[in-house]
CSV table of C-alpha atoms in Angstrom, one decimal:
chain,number,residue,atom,x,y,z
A,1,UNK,CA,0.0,0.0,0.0
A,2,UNK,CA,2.9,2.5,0.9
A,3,UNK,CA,4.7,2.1,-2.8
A,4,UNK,CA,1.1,2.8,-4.6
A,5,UNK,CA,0.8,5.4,-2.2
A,6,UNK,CA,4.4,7.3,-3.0
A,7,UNK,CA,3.9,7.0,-6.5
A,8,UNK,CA,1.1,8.5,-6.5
A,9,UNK,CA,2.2,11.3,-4.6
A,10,UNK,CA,5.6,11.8,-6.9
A,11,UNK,CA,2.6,11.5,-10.4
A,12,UNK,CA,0.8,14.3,-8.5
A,13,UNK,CA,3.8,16.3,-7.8
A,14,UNK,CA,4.9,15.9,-11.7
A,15,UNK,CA,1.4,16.7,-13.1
A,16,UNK,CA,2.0,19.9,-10.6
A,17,UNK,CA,5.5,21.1,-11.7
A,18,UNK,CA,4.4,20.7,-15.1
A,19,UNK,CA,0.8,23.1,-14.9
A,20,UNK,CA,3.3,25.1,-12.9
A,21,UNK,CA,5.9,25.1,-15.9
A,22,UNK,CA,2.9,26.7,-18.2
A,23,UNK,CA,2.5,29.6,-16.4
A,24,UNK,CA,4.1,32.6,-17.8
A,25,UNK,CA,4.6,35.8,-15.5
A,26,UNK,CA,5.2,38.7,-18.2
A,27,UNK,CA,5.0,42.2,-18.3
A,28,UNK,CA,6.0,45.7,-19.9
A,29,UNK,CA,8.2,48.4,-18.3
A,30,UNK,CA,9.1,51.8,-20.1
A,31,UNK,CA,12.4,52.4,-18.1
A,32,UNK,CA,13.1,55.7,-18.9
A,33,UNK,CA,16.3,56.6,-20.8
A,34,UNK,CA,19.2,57.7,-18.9
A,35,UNK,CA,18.5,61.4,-19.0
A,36,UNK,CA,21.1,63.6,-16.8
A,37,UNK,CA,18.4,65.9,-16.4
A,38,UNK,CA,16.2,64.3,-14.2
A,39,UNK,CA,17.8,65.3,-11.1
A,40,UNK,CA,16.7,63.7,-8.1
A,41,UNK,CA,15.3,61.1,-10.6
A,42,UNK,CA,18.4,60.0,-12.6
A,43,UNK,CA,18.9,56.6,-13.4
A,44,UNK,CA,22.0,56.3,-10.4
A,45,UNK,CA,19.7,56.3,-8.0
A,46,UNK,CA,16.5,54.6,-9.7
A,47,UNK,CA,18.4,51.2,-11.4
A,48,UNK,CA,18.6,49.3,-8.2
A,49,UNK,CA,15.1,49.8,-7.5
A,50,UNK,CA,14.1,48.6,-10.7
A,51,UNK,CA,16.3,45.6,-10.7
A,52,UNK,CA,15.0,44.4,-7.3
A,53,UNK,CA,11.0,45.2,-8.3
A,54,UNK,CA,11.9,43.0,-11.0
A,55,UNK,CA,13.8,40.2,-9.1
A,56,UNK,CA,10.8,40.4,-6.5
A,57,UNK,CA,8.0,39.8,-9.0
A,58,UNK,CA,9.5,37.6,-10.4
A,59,UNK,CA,9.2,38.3,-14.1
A,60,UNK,CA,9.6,35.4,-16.5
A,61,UNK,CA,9.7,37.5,-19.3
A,62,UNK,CA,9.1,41.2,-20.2
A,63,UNK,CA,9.7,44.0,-22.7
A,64,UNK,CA,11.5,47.4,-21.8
A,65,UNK,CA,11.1,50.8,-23.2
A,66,UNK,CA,13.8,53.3,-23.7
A,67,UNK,CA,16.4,51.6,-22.6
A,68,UNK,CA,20.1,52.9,-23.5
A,69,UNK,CA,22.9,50.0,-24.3
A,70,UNK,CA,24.5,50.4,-20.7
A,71,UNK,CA,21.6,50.9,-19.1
A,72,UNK,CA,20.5,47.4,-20.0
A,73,UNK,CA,23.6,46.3,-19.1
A,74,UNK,CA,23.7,47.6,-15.9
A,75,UNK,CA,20.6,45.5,-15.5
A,76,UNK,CA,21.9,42.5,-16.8
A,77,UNK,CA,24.9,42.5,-14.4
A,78,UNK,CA,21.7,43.0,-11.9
A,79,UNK,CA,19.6,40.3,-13.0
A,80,UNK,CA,22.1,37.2,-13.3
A,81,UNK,CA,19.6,35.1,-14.2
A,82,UNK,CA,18.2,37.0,-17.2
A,83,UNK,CA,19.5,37.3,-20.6
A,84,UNK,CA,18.4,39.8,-23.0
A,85,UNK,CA,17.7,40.4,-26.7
A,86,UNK,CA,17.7,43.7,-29.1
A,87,UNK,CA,19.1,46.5,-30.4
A,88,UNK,CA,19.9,50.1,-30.4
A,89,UNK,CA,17.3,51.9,-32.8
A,90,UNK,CA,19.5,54.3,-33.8
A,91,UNK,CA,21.8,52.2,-35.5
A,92,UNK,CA,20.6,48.4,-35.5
A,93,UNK,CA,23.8,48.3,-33.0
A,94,UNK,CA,24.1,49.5,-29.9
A,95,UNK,CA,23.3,53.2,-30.1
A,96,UNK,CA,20.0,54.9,-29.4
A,97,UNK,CA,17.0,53.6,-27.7
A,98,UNK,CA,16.2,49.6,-27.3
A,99,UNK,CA,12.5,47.7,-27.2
A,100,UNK,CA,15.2,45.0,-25.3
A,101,UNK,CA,13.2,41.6,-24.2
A,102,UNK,CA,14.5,39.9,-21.0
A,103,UNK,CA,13.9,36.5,-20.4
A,104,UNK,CA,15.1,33.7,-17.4
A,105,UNK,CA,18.1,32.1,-19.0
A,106,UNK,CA,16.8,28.6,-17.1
A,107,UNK,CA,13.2,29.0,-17.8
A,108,UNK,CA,13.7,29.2,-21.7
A,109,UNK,CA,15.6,28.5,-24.8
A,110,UNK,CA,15.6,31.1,-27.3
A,111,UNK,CA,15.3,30.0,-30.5
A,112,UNK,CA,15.3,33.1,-32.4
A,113,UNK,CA,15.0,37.1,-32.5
A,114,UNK,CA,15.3,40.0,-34.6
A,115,UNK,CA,14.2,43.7,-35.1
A,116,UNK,CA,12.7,45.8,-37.5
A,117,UNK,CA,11.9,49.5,-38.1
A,118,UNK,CA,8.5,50.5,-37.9
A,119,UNK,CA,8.5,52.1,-41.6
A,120,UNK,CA,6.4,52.0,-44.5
A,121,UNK,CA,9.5,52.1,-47.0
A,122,UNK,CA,12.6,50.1,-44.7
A,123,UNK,CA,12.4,47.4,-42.3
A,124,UNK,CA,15.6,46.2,-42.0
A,125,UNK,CA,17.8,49.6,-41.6
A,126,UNK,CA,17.0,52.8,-39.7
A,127,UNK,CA,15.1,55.2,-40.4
A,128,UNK,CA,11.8,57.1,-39.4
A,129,UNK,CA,8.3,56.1,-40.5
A,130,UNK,CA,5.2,57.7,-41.8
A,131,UNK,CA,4.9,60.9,-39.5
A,132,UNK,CA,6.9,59.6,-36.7
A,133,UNK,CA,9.2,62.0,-34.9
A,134,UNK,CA,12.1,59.1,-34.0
A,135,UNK,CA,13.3,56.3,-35.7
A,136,UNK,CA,10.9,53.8,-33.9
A,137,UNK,CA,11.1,49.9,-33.4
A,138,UNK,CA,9.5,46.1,-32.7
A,139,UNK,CA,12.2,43.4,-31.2
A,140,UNK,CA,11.0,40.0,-31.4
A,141,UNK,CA,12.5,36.8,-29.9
A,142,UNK,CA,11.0,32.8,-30.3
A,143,UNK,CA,11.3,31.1,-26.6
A,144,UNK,CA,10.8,27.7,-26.1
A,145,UNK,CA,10.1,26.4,-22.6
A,146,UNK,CA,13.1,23.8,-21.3
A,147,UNK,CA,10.2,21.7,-19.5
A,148,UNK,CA,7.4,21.6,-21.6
A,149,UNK,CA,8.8,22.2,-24.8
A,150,UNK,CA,6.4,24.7,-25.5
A,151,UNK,CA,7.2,27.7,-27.9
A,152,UNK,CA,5.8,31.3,-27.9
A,153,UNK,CA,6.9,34.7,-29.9
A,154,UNK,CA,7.4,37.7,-27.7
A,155,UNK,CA,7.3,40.8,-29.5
A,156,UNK,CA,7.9,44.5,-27.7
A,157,UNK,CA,7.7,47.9,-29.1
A,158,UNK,CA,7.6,51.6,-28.5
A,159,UNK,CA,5.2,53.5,-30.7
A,160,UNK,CA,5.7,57.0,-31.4
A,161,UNK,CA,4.8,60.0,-29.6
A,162,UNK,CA,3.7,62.5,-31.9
A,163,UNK,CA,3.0,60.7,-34.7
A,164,UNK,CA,-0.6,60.0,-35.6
A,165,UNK,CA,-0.5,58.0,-38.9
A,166,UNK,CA,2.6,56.4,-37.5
A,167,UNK,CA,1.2,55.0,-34.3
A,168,UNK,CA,-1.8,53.6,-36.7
A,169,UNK,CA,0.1,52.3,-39.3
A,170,UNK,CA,3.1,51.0,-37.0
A,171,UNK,CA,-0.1,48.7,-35.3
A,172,UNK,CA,-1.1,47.4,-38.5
A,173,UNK,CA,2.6,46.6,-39.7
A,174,UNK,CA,3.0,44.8,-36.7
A,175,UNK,CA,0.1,42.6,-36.3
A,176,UNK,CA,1.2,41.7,-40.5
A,177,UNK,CA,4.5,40.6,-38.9
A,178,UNK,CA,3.4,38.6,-36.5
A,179,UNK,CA,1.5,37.0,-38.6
A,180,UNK,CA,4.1,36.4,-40.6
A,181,UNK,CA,6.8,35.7,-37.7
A,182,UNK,CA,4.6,33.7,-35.2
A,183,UNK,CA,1.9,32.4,-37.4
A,184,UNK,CA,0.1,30.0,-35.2
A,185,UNK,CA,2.4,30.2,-32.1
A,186,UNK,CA,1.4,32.1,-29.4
A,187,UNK,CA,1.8,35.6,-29.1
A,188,UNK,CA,2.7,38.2,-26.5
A,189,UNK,CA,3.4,41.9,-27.7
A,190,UNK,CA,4.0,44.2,-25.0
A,191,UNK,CA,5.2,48.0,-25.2
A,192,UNK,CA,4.6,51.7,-24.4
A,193,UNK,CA,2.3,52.8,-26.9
A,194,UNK,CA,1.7,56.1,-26.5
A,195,UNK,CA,-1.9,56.1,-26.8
A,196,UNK,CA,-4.4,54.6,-24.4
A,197,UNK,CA,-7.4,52.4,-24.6
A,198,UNK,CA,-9.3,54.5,-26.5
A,199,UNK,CA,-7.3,55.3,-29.0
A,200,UNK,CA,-8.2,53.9,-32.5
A,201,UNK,CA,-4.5,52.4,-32.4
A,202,UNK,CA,-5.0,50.3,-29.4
A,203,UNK,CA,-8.8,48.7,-31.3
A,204,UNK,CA,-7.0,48.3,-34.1
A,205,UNK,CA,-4.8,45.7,-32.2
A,206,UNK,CA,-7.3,44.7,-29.6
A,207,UNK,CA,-10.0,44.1,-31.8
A,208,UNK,CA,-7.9,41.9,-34.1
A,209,UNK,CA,-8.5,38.2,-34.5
A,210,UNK,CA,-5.1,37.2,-33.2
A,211,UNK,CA,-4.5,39.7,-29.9
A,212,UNK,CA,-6.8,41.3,-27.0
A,213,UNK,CA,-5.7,43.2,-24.0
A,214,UNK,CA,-4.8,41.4,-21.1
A,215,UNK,CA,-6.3,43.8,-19.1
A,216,UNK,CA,-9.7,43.1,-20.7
A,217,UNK,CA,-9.9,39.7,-20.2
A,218,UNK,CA,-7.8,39.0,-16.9
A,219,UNK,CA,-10.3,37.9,-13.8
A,220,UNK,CA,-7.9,39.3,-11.3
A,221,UNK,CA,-7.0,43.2,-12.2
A,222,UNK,CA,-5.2,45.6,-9.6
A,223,UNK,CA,-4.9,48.5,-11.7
A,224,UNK,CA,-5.6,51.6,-9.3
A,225,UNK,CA,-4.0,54.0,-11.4
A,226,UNK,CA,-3.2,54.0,-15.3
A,227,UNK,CA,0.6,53.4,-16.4
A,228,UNK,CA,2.3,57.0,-17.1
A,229,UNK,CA,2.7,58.7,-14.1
A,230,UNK,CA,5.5,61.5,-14.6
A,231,UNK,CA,7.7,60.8,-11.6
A,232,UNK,CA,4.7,62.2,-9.8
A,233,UNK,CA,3.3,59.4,-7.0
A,234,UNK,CA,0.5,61.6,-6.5
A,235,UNK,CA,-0.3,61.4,-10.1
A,236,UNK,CA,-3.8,60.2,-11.1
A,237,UNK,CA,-5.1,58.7,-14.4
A,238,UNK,CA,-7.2,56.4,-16.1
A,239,UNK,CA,-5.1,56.0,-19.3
A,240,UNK,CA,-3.3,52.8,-19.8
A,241,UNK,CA,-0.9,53.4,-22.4
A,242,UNK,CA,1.8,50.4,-21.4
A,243,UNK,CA,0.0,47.3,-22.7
A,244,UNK,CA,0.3,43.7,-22.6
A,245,UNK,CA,-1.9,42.0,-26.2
A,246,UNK,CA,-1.6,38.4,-26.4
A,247,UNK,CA,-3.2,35.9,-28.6
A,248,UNK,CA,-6.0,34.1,-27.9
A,249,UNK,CA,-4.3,31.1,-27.5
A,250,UNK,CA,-3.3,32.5,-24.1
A,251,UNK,CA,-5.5,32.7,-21.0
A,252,UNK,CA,-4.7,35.9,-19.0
A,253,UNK,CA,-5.1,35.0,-15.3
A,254,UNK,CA,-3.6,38.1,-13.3
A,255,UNK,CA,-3.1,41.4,-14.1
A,256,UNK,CA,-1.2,44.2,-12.0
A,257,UNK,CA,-0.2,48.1,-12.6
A,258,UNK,CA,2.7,48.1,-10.1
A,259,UNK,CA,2.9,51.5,-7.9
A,260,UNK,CA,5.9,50.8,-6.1
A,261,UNK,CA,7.4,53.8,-4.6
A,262,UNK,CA,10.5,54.3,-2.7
A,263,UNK,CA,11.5,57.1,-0.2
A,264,UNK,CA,14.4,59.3,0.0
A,265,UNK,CA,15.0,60.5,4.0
A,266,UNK,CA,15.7,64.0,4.6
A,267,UNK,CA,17.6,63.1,8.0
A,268,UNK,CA,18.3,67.2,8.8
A,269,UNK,CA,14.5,67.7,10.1
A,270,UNK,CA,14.2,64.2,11.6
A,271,UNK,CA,10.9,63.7,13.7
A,272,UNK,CA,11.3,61.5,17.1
A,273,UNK,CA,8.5,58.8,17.4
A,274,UNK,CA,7.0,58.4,20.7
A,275,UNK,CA,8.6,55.7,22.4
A,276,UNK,CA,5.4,54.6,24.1
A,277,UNK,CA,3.8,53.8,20.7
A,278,UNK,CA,7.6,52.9,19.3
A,279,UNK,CA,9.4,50.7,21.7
A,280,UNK,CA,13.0,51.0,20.7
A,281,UNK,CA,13.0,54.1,20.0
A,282,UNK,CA,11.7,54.2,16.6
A,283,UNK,CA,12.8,57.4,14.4
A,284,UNK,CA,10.6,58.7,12.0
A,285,UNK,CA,11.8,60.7,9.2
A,286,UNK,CA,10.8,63.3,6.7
A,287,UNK,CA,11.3,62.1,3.6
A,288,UNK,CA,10.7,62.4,-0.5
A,289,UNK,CA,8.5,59.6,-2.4
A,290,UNK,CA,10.0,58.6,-5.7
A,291,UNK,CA,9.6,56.1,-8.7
A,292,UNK,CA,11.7,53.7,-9.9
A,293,UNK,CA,10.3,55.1,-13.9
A,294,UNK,CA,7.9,57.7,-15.6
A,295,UNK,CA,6.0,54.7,-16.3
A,296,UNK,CA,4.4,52.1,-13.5
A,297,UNK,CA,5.2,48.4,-14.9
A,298,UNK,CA,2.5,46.2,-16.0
A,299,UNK,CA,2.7,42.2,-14.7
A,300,UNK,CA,0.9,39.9,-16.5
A,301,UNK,CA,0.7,36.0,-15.4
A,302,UNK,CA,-0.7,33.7,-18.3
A,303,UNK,CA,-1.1,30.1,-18.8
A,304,UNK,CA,-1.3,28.2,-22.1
A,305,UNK,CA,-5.1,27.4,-23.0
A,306,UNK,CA,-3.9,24.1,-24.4
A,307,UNK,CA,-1.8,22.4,-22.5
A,308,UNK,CA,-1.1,19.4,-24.6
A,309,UNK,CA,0.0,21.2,-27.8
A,310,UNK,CA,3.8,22.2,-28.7
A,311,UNK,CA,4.7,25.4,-30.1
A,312,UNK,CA,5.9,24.8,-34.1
A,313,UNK,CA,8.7,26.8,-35.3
């Protein structure tokens, strides 16, 4: 009885490791690019924060926004157990903004990854599109899961910010090249797309056959504020404009706007706690809230609807 009984045990525990396996926690985070005018916000003091929000909610994988080359290799050095993919939209290199992926080097294979200009005239070099102000960009990588064996596309992106036509035609150019790209794998596209949820952009992806918004179709939601917030944590707004789409192949089961602040102490008008409340005595200080970004990071945690099927690729 004791030998039927352990193996059932160790076949439940490997039917548990493997439902576990399918779930993918992804996301989106605009970065902000290393701007030496943002003072008390410059990336010095913010890239530890983001590297340990990260490491706490324990991305699987997850697109980035603005991103310069050292920057995401301060990360890297930061996140040992990630690898990245992309490149520098200035120059297909290593200059100028990246839509970098990050992804758990133990978690998944990565088959493989390119980039291409959002352009109606050149895909393959830089240059800017339609009536885009920047040259702007989609970094794609193919990642196949060490346990299951299961393959999905991750694709990231950074629309423009002035650019009307662009924004709308860089959607439709996209959702061609996934098509082309993915074809019947699943799909995750994240980014900062500049516009929100009401935006003719956003429907155009949302309401296509292959991708929804997460956000729309996730049971659990703790989105208490919208994603662009300014380095202001008193900031209010509705618009979502840092989205995760993913195909329908996907079932969205958590989705999360993370407000994480931190606090800078201004020690020279320090405020004694009352010990009787505070054993110890506790000091309380005046301090600063900050943000790790201009953007809060969206989580995502998805499971494959099938769970017998194998990526192709």
């Amino acid at each position: 009885m004791g030998k039927f009984l352990m193996l059932f045990v160790f076949l439940m525990g490997g039917l548990m490791d493997q439902s576990s396996a399918q779930k993918i926690i992804t996301g989106t985070y605009n970065l902000r690019y290393d701007n030496p005018g943002d003072s008390i916000n410059a990336w010095e003091g913010r890239r530890d924060k983001v590297a340990t929000l990260i490491k706490f909610y324990d991305f699987d994988c997850f697109g980035t926004q603005e991103g310069l080359h050292h920057q995401l290799e301060q990360l890297h050095s930061a996140l040992s157990e990630y690898d990245y993919v992309g490149v520098g939209r200035s120059d297909g290199k290593t200059s100028g903004e990246y839509a970098a992926i990050f992804y758990k080097k133990a978690k998944f294979k990565p088959i493989k990854s390119g980039t291409f200009w959002l352009s109606g005239t050149d895909l393959h070099h830089p240059n800017k599109g339609w009536d885009a102000a920047l040259p702007r960009i989609c970094t794609w990588v193919a990642l196949k899961d060490k346990k299951t064996g299961k393959v999905f596309y991750h694709f990231n992106t950074h629309f423009d910010h002035r650019g009307i036509v662009a924004r709308a035609e860089s959607a439709k150019l996209i959702l061609k090249m996934i098509q082309e790209i993915a074809k019947t794998n699943p799909v995750i596209l994240t980014g900062d797309f500049n516009v929100d949820q009401n935006s003719d952009s956003y429907k155009l992806i949302h309401q296509s056959p292959k991708l929804e918004d997460a956000f729309e179709v996730a049971p659990i939601k703790m989105a208490f504020n919208g994603t662009f917030n300014a380095f202001n944590p008193n900031g209010f707004t509705k618009s979502r404009i840092d989205h995760v789409f993913i195909s329908k192949n996907f079932k969205a089961l958590r989705y999360g706007v993370l407000t994480a602040s931190y606090r800078k102490a201004l020690p020279e008008i320090a405020e004694k706690a009352d010990s009787r409340n505070f054993p110890g005595q506790v000091h309380l200080y005046q301090s600063k809230a900050l943000l790790p970004s201009d953007h809060f990071p969206v989580l995502v945690q998805l499971e494959f609807k099938d769970k017998k099927s194998r990526g192709r690729h």
